[in-house]
Amino acid sequence: MTHGIDEVARVAGVSTATVSRALRGLPNVSPITRKRVEAVARDLGYVASPSAASLASGRTRTIGLLTPWVNRWFFANVIEGAERSLRAVGFDALLYTFDIAREVPRRPVDPSVLRHRVDGVLVVGLPLTDLEVEALEGLDRPVAFVGTGRDDHLTVRLDDHEAGVQATEHLVGLGHRRVGHVTGTPDEEHSWSPPSGRRQGWSEVLRAAGIEPEAGWEVNGHFDIQGGRTSTHALLDAHPEVTAVFAASDEMAMGAILAARDRGLRVPEDLSVVGIDGHDLGELVGLTTVSQDASGQGSQAARLLLDLIAGRGEPSLVVHPTVLVERASTAAPRA
Amino acid sequence: MTHGIDEVARVAGVSTATVSRALRGLPNVSPITRKRVEAVARDLGYVASPSAASLASGRTRTIGLLTPWVNRWFFANVIEGAERSLRAVGFDALLYTFDIAREVPRRPVDPSVLRHRVDGVLVVGLPLTDLEVEALEGLDRPVAFVGTGRDDHLTVRLDDHEAGVQATEHLVGLGHRRVGHVTGTPDEEHSWSPPSGRRQGWSEVLRAAGIEPEAGWEVNGHFDIQGGRTSTHALLDAHPEVTAVFAASDEMAMGAILAARDRGLRVPEDLSVVGIDGHDLGELVGLTTVSQDASGQGSQAARLLLDLIAGRGEPSLVVHPTVLVERASTAAPRA
DNA sequence: CTGTTAGCGCCTTCAA
DNA sequence: TTGAAGGCGCTAACAG
């Protein structure tokens, strides 16, 4: 039951080196030899041992997916897209979730487990600190970011500022003036983080409309449904004058709708709600949103990362478009 | 920059074998030696090469997650739970999605890419054919199933038949008699597949109530929102007499609600809808459902699989409970 | 408790 | 175009 490369070599009547070359599609193998080797390998059910191949070659044909969550809309879809791109070229996707507690500052991400495990790393959705990025670079492997803006690295994301602008302009255009904001966990140190960008879009649009956003209009929804719900309650407790809420994700927006319902407020008559994402269930819920293509971002980032690994292309910044989708959760405020 | 085990050994003044033993927590290492080795390894930032360790030991400390989808509620949550259990003991999760086209029969899953890559395989949610299971066993590694009932293997799932019974009895109890069913892709060959079990529960409850389910009352929703929507339209086109729909997943149930809305039907006044899952957004949508703990199933299955790998425990069947959660999508039919 | 010594299975120069 | 041979970095016997 060895079924190692030498078994194939013996049966095919060639050397192990030739088997290796033939099966990996390298040039310098005669077509006849290659066919024969391939046939023998198939017959024997031979599959090269990845450990042995990695050890000898230094390449793992594996990409590490570094993500805080796998069961949230954006993350699940990015992972889906990335995995599809990787699988298409025979690369594996290794899942690394790092617990993000709700405390600030969180425990730093330690990428050392990835050492010698991956040919590249795809960071999904979480703004890393400079120290964490440095640690990642210590792995000496290409790194790509999706949905979070390290513009000095290969990055695929949307224009968070613009998304915040689109959402808020929609509300202001409907006549809202007291617009609350449910943010994710904004990172004060990184103005380029998605929550920060979205918040800036919000505050700038308000100011441009002659409205000075009050400090209490902004609450932290931790990027999930319950967080959106809880924080919207806090927002409305303190600021009942608010007539509209812009949430930095659809899941938090859905939490905001739940909060409104808890309080006997009608959406959109008493409270307008807009999110960001384009969640699959947005239509059912009637959620107005600024939509993005998460799975497309994931697959493109994976492809660009593979290019980088192969020595093709340079680290670049790809900004995906966002589109406002108007549904039933927003309307003009009541007179 | 070798930073290999021999570097650590040299600096610590011991042999590589001792370093290996010390860092892996094996016995037969004096506490003093272990401390010293650990300190040196930390200072040098040494992390063992997984390829080399796998090659030498035959173990990969990696589990393959075989799943058709990563961005559907059940699957995303099982993966989340499994990854958490694995990470806790230093195992990696390797993601393998296999495309499930909507054609029947689908292309067989080929597990040969997993050869030498994993210490065990966790199959999530898809009923495999006997041939596919055989191929999996050819890997000579423990296999576990989540959410699909290979009862001859380690399996963690719910009682699909009972779930179908709970959902249908709820509807019949409300007075419904013409109850449609949106199934996933039922596998005629495997009576134990989730869609089949849920369907059987449905038809048995109807028969017990003296109702013979018509062939056209059952449609295939392919386990997603759009499939649920499309198939519910087809169902209601052909059978407008139906007053309630039992969908085999919450996502399909949400599609059914969308279809009802498309047709100007009110839920639950004109059409009652019940699903299975306990989707996070069920509350927002007001969906009555038979809920299950997907992430708990994932983490438990991973733990049991690790036990099997470690030679502890036997393949067993764990059936998780389901609970009917009544919400606003079901009510008595109109007179 | 610790060191020595073979490999694990493949890739990759270097020669032919 | 192919073969021979060394080595990738670690683990696991076995000896001491």
XYZ file of C-alpha atoms (C1' of nucleotides) in Angstrom:
702
model
C 0.000 0.000 0.000
C 2.890 2.348 -0.521
C 1.500 3.778 -3.729
C 4.254 6.292 -3.537
C 5.870 8.031 -6.416
C 8.422 5.259 -6.702
C 5.708 2.682 -7.232
C 4.378 4.723 -10.116
C 7.895 5.134 -11.442
C 8.560 1.420 -11.281
C 5.336 0.452 -13.041
C 5.754 3.137 -15.674
C 9.359 2.189 -16.168
C 10.740 5.658 -15.550
C 12.429 7.489 -12.717
C 10.633 9.228 -9.890
C 11.893 12.525 -11.190
C 10.114 11.958 -14.454
C 6.914 10.972 -12.681
C 7.085 14.150 -10.663
C 7.611 16.274 -13.728
C 4.994 14.499 -15.774
C 2.240 14.725 -13.190
C 2.886 18.369 -12.440
C 2.644 19.302 -16.073
C 6.193 20.549 -16.329
C 7.737 20.829 -19.761
C 10.671 18.638 -20.683
C 8.627 15.492 -20.664
C 7.845 13.720 -23.882
C 4.148 13.421 -24.621
C 4.354 9.655 -24.760
C 6.054 9.398 -21.407
C 3.607 11.789 -19.858
C 0.610 9.822 -21.072
C 2.029 6.613 -19.767
C 2.820 8.067 -16.362
C -0.594 9.629 -16.102
C -2.246 6.348 -16.950
C -0.251 4.439 -14.363
C -0.926 7.069 -11.716
C -4.625 6.903 -12.430
C -4.681 3.132 -12.313
C -2.835 3.072 -9.028
C -4.920 5.880 -7.573
C -1.740 7.724 -6.854
C -2.025 11.154 -5.260
C 1.159 12.898 -4.209
C 1.571 13.495 -0.502
C 1.172 17.217 0.068
C 3.397 17.101 3.129
C 6.241 15.576 1.218
C 5.742 17.907 -1.702
C 5.656 20.939 0.585
C 8.690 19.866 2.465
C 10.668 19.378 -0.685
C 9.421 22.364 -2.603
C 8.628 24.883 0.091
C 5.188 25.470 -1.402
C 1.955 24.339 0.181
C -0.697 25.189 -2.405
C -2.757 26.395 0.510
C -4.115 29.825 1.377
C -4.981 30.840 4.905
C -8.319 32.561 5.311
C -8.048 34.806 8.338
C -11.473 35.909 9.463
C -13.269 36.829 12.657
C -16.523 35.081 11.667
C -17.720 32.528 9.186
C -21.459 32.766 9.746
C -22.099 36.415 9.011
C -23.339 37.418 5.603
C -20.325 39.336 4.359
C -17.795 36.859 5.668
C -19.595 33.728 4.563
C -19.913 35.123 1.068
C -16.327 36.280 0.816
C -15.185 32.854 1.946
C -17.461 31.191 -0.557
C -16.066 33.255 -3.399
C -12.467 32.840 -2.327
C -12.752 29.109 -1.883
C -14.224 28.775 -5.349
C -11.320 30.659 -6.933
C -8.781 28.640 -5.011
C -10.356 25.276 -5.709
C -10.396 26.112 -9.406
C -6.600 26.075 -9.495
C -6.104 23.268 -7.009
C -5.362 25.409 -3.987
C -6.738 24.623 -0.569
C -8.444 27.026 1.788
C -7.419 26.808 5.410
C -9.870 28.476 7.751
C -8.525 30.518 10.631
C -11.059 32.281 12.747
C -9.747 34.449 15.496
C -12.081 35.246 18.311
C -13.086 38.841 18.392
C -14.368 39.612 21.809
C -16.363 42.761 22.181
C -13.710 44.300 24.288
C -11.459 47.030 23.002
C -8.637 46.606 22.467
C -9.050 43.017 21.405
C -6.449 40.338 21.823
C -3.923 40.652 19.012
C -4.098 38.160 16.186
C -1.113 35.845 16.256
C -0.409 34.516 12.782
C 2.487 32.308 13.795
C 0.335 29.192 13.451
C 0.370 29.930 9.746
C 4.125 29.654 9.528
C 5.099 27.095 6.892
C 1.434 26.253 6.446
C 0.376 28.554 3.645
C 1.610 30.188 0.480
C -0.413 33.308 1.163
C -2.915 34.843 3.524
C -6.273 36.416 2.831
C -7.465 38.682 5.608
C -11.213 39.041 5.559
C -12.970 42.063 6.932
C -11.035 42.906 10.011
C -8.826 45.955 10.301
C -5.524 44.777 11.684
C -3.192 46.900 13.718
C 0.202 47.808 12.361
C 1.767 45.310 14.725
C -0.481 42.546 13.492
C 0.283 43.347 9.886
C 3.946 43.312 10.730
C 3.580 39.887 12.322
C 1.757 38.698 9.214
C 4.558 39.949 7.027
C 6.947 38.050 9.227
C 5.521 34.948 7.637
C 7.199 36.117 4.469
C 4.212 35.294 2.328
C 1.964 37.507 0.216
C -0.995 38.966 2.056
C -4.272 40.235 0.663
C -7.111 42.088 2.316
C -10.808 41.940 1.556
C -13.279 44.443 2.840
C -10.841 46.351 4.939
C -8.590 49.009 3.678
C -4.895 48.391 3.994
C -4.224 50.359 0.874
C -0.523 49.656 1.102
C -1.270 45.987 0.404
C -3.294 44.062 -2.125
C -6.803 45.067 -1.176
C -10.241 44.397 -2.572
C -12.996 46.401 -0.955
C -15.732 48.902 -1.475
C -15.456 52.617 -0.955
C -16.695 52.747 2.609
C -16.843 56.492 2.690
C -18.900 56.570 -0.457
C -21.210 53.857 0.870
C -21.832 55.953 3.971
C -22.493 58.930 1.741
C -24.958 57.028 -0.427
C -26.915 55.763 2.546
C -27.010 59.073 4.355
C -27.776 61.158 1.279
C -30.718 58.889 0.644
C -32.063 59.626 4.104
C -31.344 63.350 3.951
C -32.880 63.457 0.498
C -36.064 62.034 1.961
C -36.107 64.939 4.402
C -34.526 63.385 7.492
C -32.361 65.692 9.593
C -31.862 63.778 12.812
C -30.146 60.661 11.520
C -28.618 58.160 13.940
C -25.771 55.823 13.053
C -25.252 52.261 14.196
C -21.598 51.631 13.575
C -19.561 48.470 13.844
C -16.640 48.746 16.165
C -14.935 51.831 14.843
C -11.216 51.815 15.204
C -10.087 55.194 16.333
C -6.560 54.522 15.268
C -7.413 53.623 11.718
C -9.361 56.136 9.776
C -9.404 53.704 6.881
C -11.310 50.959 8.663
C -14.736 50.207 7.191
C -16.710 51.419 10.208
C -14.725 54.634 10.303
C -15.142 55.301 6.605
C -18.858 54.664 6.725
C -19.242 56.896 9.734
C -17.305 59.683 8.081
C -19.559 59.530 5.061
C -22.519 59.820 7.382
C -21.237 62.784 9.355
C -20.016 64.653 6.307
C -23.332 64.383 4.534
C -25.122 65.606 7.609
C -22.779 68.546 7.975
C -23.092 69.379 4.305
C -26.823 69.560 4.924
C -26.267 71.955 7.796
C -26.817 69.335 10.470
C -24.306 68.846 13.233
C -24.457 65.179 14.286
C -24.676 64.889 18.040
C -22.276 62.568 19.814
C -25.142 60.467 21.123
C -26.492 59.804 17.646
C -23.799 57.230 17.132
C -23.887 53.809 18.809
C -21.879 50.610 18.442
C -23.778 47.631 17.054
C -20.838 45.203 16.920
C -21.794 44.152 13.394
C -24.513 41.698 14.360
C -28.259 41.535 14.773
C -28.395 41.599 18.527
C -25.859 44.383 18.683
C -27.915 46.409 16.231
C -31.012 45.807 18.260
C -29.510 46.655 21.624
C -27.664 49.707 20.431
C -30.695 51.062 18.609
C -32.646 50.820 21.828
C -29.926 52.796 23.555
C -29.925 55.322 20.740
C -33.665 55.853 20.848
C -33.766 55.930 24.630
C -31.351 58.822 24.638
C -32.469 60.465 21.420
C -36.131 59.910 20.679
C -35.951 62.791 18.235
C -34.070 60.615 15.742
C -36.226 59.784 12.708
C -33.822 57.618 10.752
C -30.994 55.196 11.370
C -28.115 54.356 9.083
C -26.549 51.041 10.107
C -23.116 50.053 8.865
C -24.315 46.551 7.954
C -27.577 44.930 6.960
C -27.504 42.630 9.950
C -27.311 45.599 12.297
C -30.026 47.323 10.285
C -32.227 44.295 10.821
C -31.496 44.571 14.514
C -32.558 48.210 14.337
C -35.851 47.179 12.765
C -36.377 44.664 15.558
C -35.705 47.395 18.109
C -38.186 49.686 16.428
C -40.758 46.931 16.528
C -39.969 46.260 20.204
C -40.819 49.889 20.899
C -43.985 49.916 18.886
C -42.465 52.109 16.211
C -43.442 51.499 12.630
C -40.822 51.251 9.907
C -40.622 53.432 7.892
C -43.424 55.670 9.154
C -41.855 56.330 12.550
C -38.303 55.303 11.807
C -36.442 54.854 8.556
C -33.655 52.288 8.438
C -30.936 51.783 5.848
C -28.061 49.304 5.916
C -25.034 48.277 3.910
C -24.485 44.871 2.267
C -27.261 43.622 0.078
C -28.068 40.694 2.345
C -29.969 37.833 0.730
C -32.909 38.381 3.023
C -33.059 42.123 2.471
C -35.867 41.797 -0.020
C -37.991 39.771 2.343
C -37.467 42.249 5.130
C -37.964 45.186 2.793
C -34.639 46.651 3.793
C -33.219 49.609 1.929
C -29.503 49.063 1.585
C -26.272 49.963 -0.138
C -25.405 46.676 -1.754
C -22.046 45.152 -2.532
C -20.844 41.918 -4.121
C -19.159 40.066 -1.284
C -18.584 36.780 -3.039
C -17.175 38.586 -6.063
C -14.749 40.445 -3.829
C -13.683 37.181 -2.259
C -13.050 35.409 -5.516
C -11.237 38.343 -7.049
C -9.026 38.825 -4.008
C -8.114 35.150 -4.096
C -7.221 35.346 -7.762
C -5.071 38.427 -7.281
C -3.361 36.812 -4.333
C -2.570 33.769 -6.458
C -1.112 36.094 -9.082
C 1.092 37.651 -6.456
C 2.256 34.243 -5.304
C 3.034 33.270 -8.861
C 5.060 36.435 -9.277
C 2.558 37.939 -11.680
C 1.190 41.381 -10.970
C 1.704 43.877 -8.234
C -0.218 44.569 -5.047
C -3.089 46.756 -6.119
C -6.238 48.301 -4.753
C -9.525 47.233 -6.284
C -12.594 49.182 -5.277
C -15.880 47.478 -5.947
C -18.952 49.568 -6.698
C -21.911 49.905 -4.379
C -25.502 50.492 -5.381
C -28.318 51.936 -3.359
C -31.291 49.573 -3.349
C -34.441 51.328 -2.226
C -37.017 49.236 -0.468
C -39.707 49.681 2.121
C -37.666 50.526 5.201
C -37.097 54.155 4.293
C -39.512 56.978 3.661
C -39.906 60.664 4.369
C -40.214 61.522 8.048
C -43.643 62.348 9.349
C -44.536 66.011 9.465
C 16.980 32.397 8.917
C 16.714 28.617 9.191
C 15.127 28.702 12.644
C 14.669 24.993 12.350
C 14.472 22.548 15.158
C 18.232 22.071 15.090
C 18.785 25.749 15.708
C 16.624 25.527 18.795
C 18.445 22.392 19.845
C 21.825 24.026 19.431
C 20.910 27.146 21.392
C 19.228 25.152 24.140
C 22.119 22.730 24.251
C 20.033 19.627 23.726
C 19.249 17.266 20.858
C 16.536 17.851 18.290
C 14.665 14.875 19.648
C 14.445 16.529 23.027
C 13.252 19.749 21.478
C 10.575 17.859 19.622
C 9.438 16.074 22.758
C 9.556 19.159 24.905
C 7.541 21.335 22.570
C 4.908 18.718 21.944
C 4.331 18.245 25.636
C 5.396 14.624 25.662
C 6.384 13.082 28.961
C 9.953 11.969 29.517
C 11.313 15.482 29.506
C 12.588 17.028 32.685
C 10.754 20.190 33.699
C 13.939 22.206 33.627
C 14.830 21.089 30.142
C 11.328 21.718 28.919
C 11.308 25.256 30.277
C 14.600 26.025 28.677
C 13.580 24.632 25.326
C 10.306 26.498 25.417
C 12.094 29.724 26.227
C 14.552 29.307 23.374
C 11.791 28.417 20.944
C 9.863 31.492 21.946
C 12.874 33.743 21.630
C 13.691 32.391 18.226
C 10.077 32.494 17.108
C 10.358 28.860 16.228
C 7.274 27.103 14.884
C 7.601 23.542 13.657
C 7.008 22.977 9.966
C 3.717 21.140 9.643
C 4.824 19.511 6.395
C 7.890 18.034 7.973
C 5.976 16.945 11.049
C 3.255 15.343 8.931
C 5.720 13.592 6.737
C 7.552 12.132 9.682
C 4.564 11.310 11.834
C 1.849 10.559 9.332
C -0.490 12.940 11.133
C -1.583 16.292 9.773
C -3.574 17.822 12.622
C -6.016 18.892 9.985
C -9.653 18.009 9.414
C -11.311 18.271 6.021
C -14.694 19.982 6.035
C -16.631 18.582 3.105
C -19.622 20.752 2.374
C -21.717 21.819 -0.578
C -22.121 25.415 0.634
C -20.520 27.768 3.096
C -22.936 30.673 2.899
C -26.194 29.001 3.871
C -27.407 29.249 7.446
C -27.058 25.621 8.477
C -23.717 25.096 6.816
C -22.140 28.351 7.930
C -23.099 27.608 11.511
C -21.925 24.018 11.473
C -18.605 25.174 10.061
C -18.352 27.871 12.692
C -18.934 25.376 15.490
C -16.598 22.777 14.055
C -13.809 25.235 13.451
C -14.065 26.448 17.029
C -13.741 22.913 18.414
C -10.817 22.155 16.150
C -8.946 25.361 16.830
C -9.283 24.730 20.549
C -7.044 21.694 20.279
C -4.740 23.067 17.619
C -6.321 21.359 14.646
C -6.813 23.105 11.341
C -9.971 23.164 9.283
C -9.530 22.637 5.568
C -12.527 23.745 3.569
C -13.665 21.607 0.669
C -16.773 22.720 -1.094
C -18.024 20.521 -3.851
C -20.293 22.069 -6.392
C -23.791 20.786 -6.202
C -25.467 21.550 -9.444
C -29.225 21.312 -9.480
C -29.101 18.367 -11.769
C -29.880 14.886 -10.583
C -27.827 12.819 -10.341
C -25.084 15.200 -9.412
C -21.436 14.717 -10.193
C -19.947 12.338 -7.620
C -17.777 13.811 -4.911
C -14.150 12.784 -5.390
C -12.347 12.798 -2.062
C -8.974 11.838 -3.468
C -7.683 15.390 -3.061
C -7.922 14.742 0.659
C -5.473 11.869 0.518
C -2.594 12.465 2.926
C -4.020 15.899 3.668
C -6.231 15.252 6.680
C -6.540 13.137 9.782
C -10.286 12.962 9.440
C -13.214 14.196 7.399
C -16.360 15.939 8.497
C -19.156 15.698 5.945
C -21.623 18.515 6.379
C -25.202 18.218 5.321
C -25.056 16.317 2.118
C -26.251 12.758 1.757
C -23.510 10.854 0.004
C -24.066 7.825 -2.143
C -22.682 4.489 -1.065
C -19.983 4.804 -3.680
C -18.945 8.180 -2.369
C -18.807 6.915 1.185
C -16.717 4.024 -0.006
C -14.321 6.412 -1.711
C -14.123 8.426 1.493
C -13.303 5.333 3.442
C -10.585 4.613 0.938
C -8.752 7.517 2.524
C -8.415 5.322 5.564
C -9.299 8.110 7.944
C -12.197 8.516 10.365
C -15.272 10.140 8.881
C -18.072 11.967 10.650
C -21.382 13.247 9.352
C -23.337 16.279 10.465
C -26.920 16.856 9.539
C -27.234 13.884 7.304
C -27.929 10.437 8.468
C -25.304 7.835 7.766
C -26.222 5.984 10.883
C -23.507 3.419 10.278
C -20.937 6.148 10.891
C -20.315 8.786 13.504
C -23.267 11.065 12.952
C -24.615 14.160 14.641
C -27.972 15.290 13.392
C -31.533 15.979 14.292
C -34.422 13.586 13.924
C -35.595 14.679 10.503
C -38.708 12.597 10.617
C -39.667 14.054 13.972
C -38.954 17.579 12.737
C -41.313 17.012 9.832
C -43.883 15.668 12.242
C -43.575 18.669 14.547
C -43.985 21.143 11.735
C -46.899 19.357 10.112
C -48.724 18.594 13.329
C -48.549 22.265 14.154
C -50.282 23.088 10.886
C -52.834 20.317 11.133
C -53.475 21.316 14.731
C -54.347 24.785 13.523
C -56.930 23.244 11.237
C -55.086 23.044 7.944
C -55.849 20.072 5.745
C -54.359 20.951 2.409
C -50.705 21.337 3.372
C -48.047 21.699 0.683
C -44.404 20.734 1.171
C -41.348 22.472 -0.196
C -38.642 19.859 0.026
C -34.925 20.124 -0.587
C -33.646 17.716 -3.178
C -35.031 14.456 -1.888
C -32.894 11.490 -2.626
C -35.073 8.650 -3.698
C -32.372 6.139 -3.002
C -31.787 7.158 0.566
C -34.760 7.156 2.812
C -32.554 8.491 5.571
C -31.614 11.734 3.858
C -32.861 14.856 5.629
C -35.272 15.896 2.888
C -36.723 12.395 2.755
C -37.135 12.156 6.505
C -38.815 15.519 6.731
C -41.123 14.668 3.874
C -42.092 11.380 5.450
C -42.975 13.135 8.678
C -45.178 15.461 6.673
C -47.000 12.787 4.730
C -47.506 10.545 7.735
C -49.054 13.271 9.821
C -51.376 14.151 6.980
C -52.426 10.549 6.522
C -52.911 10.126 10.237
C -55.302 13.045 10.005
C -57.169 11.334 7.225
C -55.662 13.457 4.478
C -54.071 11.865 1.465
C -51.306 14.210 0.267
C -51.556 14.746 -3.460
C -48.473 14.278 -5.581
C -48.570 17.896 -6.689
C -48.477 19.195 -3.147
C -44.787 18.519 -3.022
C -42.262 20.696 -4.839
C -38.468 20.963 -4.825
C -37.034 24.169 -3.409
C -33.365 23.223 -3.659
C -32.713 24.447 -0.123
C -32.412 28.118 -0.938
C -34.524 31.252 -0.991
C -35.007 31.518 -4.709
C -35.794 27.830 -4.973
C -38.369 28.174 -2.236
C -39.920 31.130 -3.973
C -40.049 29.598 -7.429
C -41.315 26.246 -6.266
C -44.002 27.792 -4.083
C -45.245 29.676 -7.107
C -45.419 26.417 -9.008
C -47.186 24.781 -6.091
C -49.806 27.485 -5.797
C -50.304 27.720 -9.544
C -51.225 24.058 -9.655
C -52.899 23.829 -6.265
C -54.510 27.069 -5.196
C -56.476 25.104 -2.619
C -53.387 24.737 -0.451
C -53.671 26.815 2.751
C -50.335 26.045 4.354
C -46.784 25.233 3.346
C -44.197 23.282 5.279
C -40.709 24.032 3.949
C -37.794 21.777 4.802
C -35.576 24.769 5.646
C -36.082 28.307 6.864
C -34.474 29.746 3.788
C -36.981 27.955 1.573
C -39.757 29.035 3.941
C -38.658 32.615 3.478
C -38.813 32.066 -0.262
C -42.346 30.762 0.196
C -43.291 33.933 2.035
C -41.838 35.985 -0.811
C -43.897 33.964 -3.279
C -47.038 34.525 -1.249
C -46.310 38.227 -1.235
C -45.694 38.181 -4.986
C -49.174 36.760 -5.430
C -50.854 39.200 -3.103
C -51.479 36.543 -0.493
C -51.219 37.502 3.140
C -49.188 35.401 5.578
C -50.632 33.847 7.669
C -54.202 34.854 6.797
C -54.161 33.378 3.295
C -51.180 31.086 3.628
C -49.415 29.678 6.662
C -45.707 28.942 6.375
C -43.457 26.906 8.648
C -39.779 26.058 8.171
C -36.984 24.123 9.817
C -33.770 25.603 11.231
C -34.178 28.464 13.613
C -32.500 30.962 11.296
C -31.140 34.089 12.963
C -33.518 36.246 10.989
C -36.563 34.147 11.745
C -37.710 36.465 14.481
C -37.521 39.493 12.237
C -39.501 37.760 9.546
C -41.919 36.312 12.069
C -41.271 32.814 10.814
C -42.650 29.836 12.667
C -40.013 27.128 12.607
C -38.681 23.912 14.052
C -35.361 25.077 15.416
C -32.082 23.242 15.779
C -28.632 24.100 17.084
C -26.432 23.966 14.021
C -23.280 25.353 15.534
C -23.608 22.994 18.497
C -23.911 20.063 16.135
C -20.814 21.198 14.308
C -18.707 21.582 17.405
C -19.865 18.302 18.885
C -19.249 16.395 15.689
C -15.757 17.823 15.503
C -15.037 16.806 19.079
C -16.319 13.280 18.537
C -14.286 13.003 15.368
C -11.184 14.049 17.264
C -11.956 11.377 19.838
C -12.187 8.805 17.100
C -8.865 9.939 15.677
C -7.286 9.710 19.099
C -8.615 6.187 19.466
C -11.047 7.195 22.166
C -14.682 6.310 21.758
C -16.674 4.563 19.108
C -18.646 5.847 16.149
C -21.987 6.827 17.576
C -25.187 8.520 16.598
C -26.114 11.724 18.389
C -29.565 13.093 17.798
C -30.041 16.721 18.691
C -33.437 17.917 19.834
C -35.681 20.213 17.830
C -38.144 22.716 19.214
C -41.146 24.235 17.548
C -40.968 28.023 17.721
C -44.331 29.588 17.005
C -44.319 32.982 15.418
C -46.516 35.030 13.138
C -46.301 33.047 9.909
C -48.800 30.390 10.938
C -52.438 30.651 11.943
C -55.714 28.842 11.458
C -56.950 28.772 7.875
C -59.739 31.102 6.961
C -63.217 29.671 7.042
C 15.521 11.502 30.937
C 18.264 12.252 26.683
C 20.947 11.435 22.292
C 21.700 8.878 17.823
C 20.056 7.421 13.727
C 16.970 6.367 10.136
C 13.747 7.456 7.428
C 8.816 9.949 6.038
C 7.814 10.963 0.196
C 8.761 14.092 -2.767
C 11.335 17.852 -5.534
C 15.349 19.680 -7.643
C 19.739 20.462 -8.980
C 23.264 18.346 -11.740
C 24.816 15.090 -15.214
C 24.095 12.433 -18.961
C 14.252 14.355 -22.429
C 15.618 11.569 -18.552
C 18.077 9.595 -14.274
C 20.808 9.748 -9.922
C 21.232 11.541 -5.575
C 20.858 14.710 -1.926
C 18.047 16.994 1.175
C 13.592 19.497 2.779
C 12.646 19.484 8.709
C 10.886 16.691 11.623
C 9.481 12.271 14.398
C 10.134 7.759 16.326
C 12.581 3.844 17.403
C 16.245 2.337 19.900
C 20.166 2.786 22.926
C 22.243 4.624 26.653
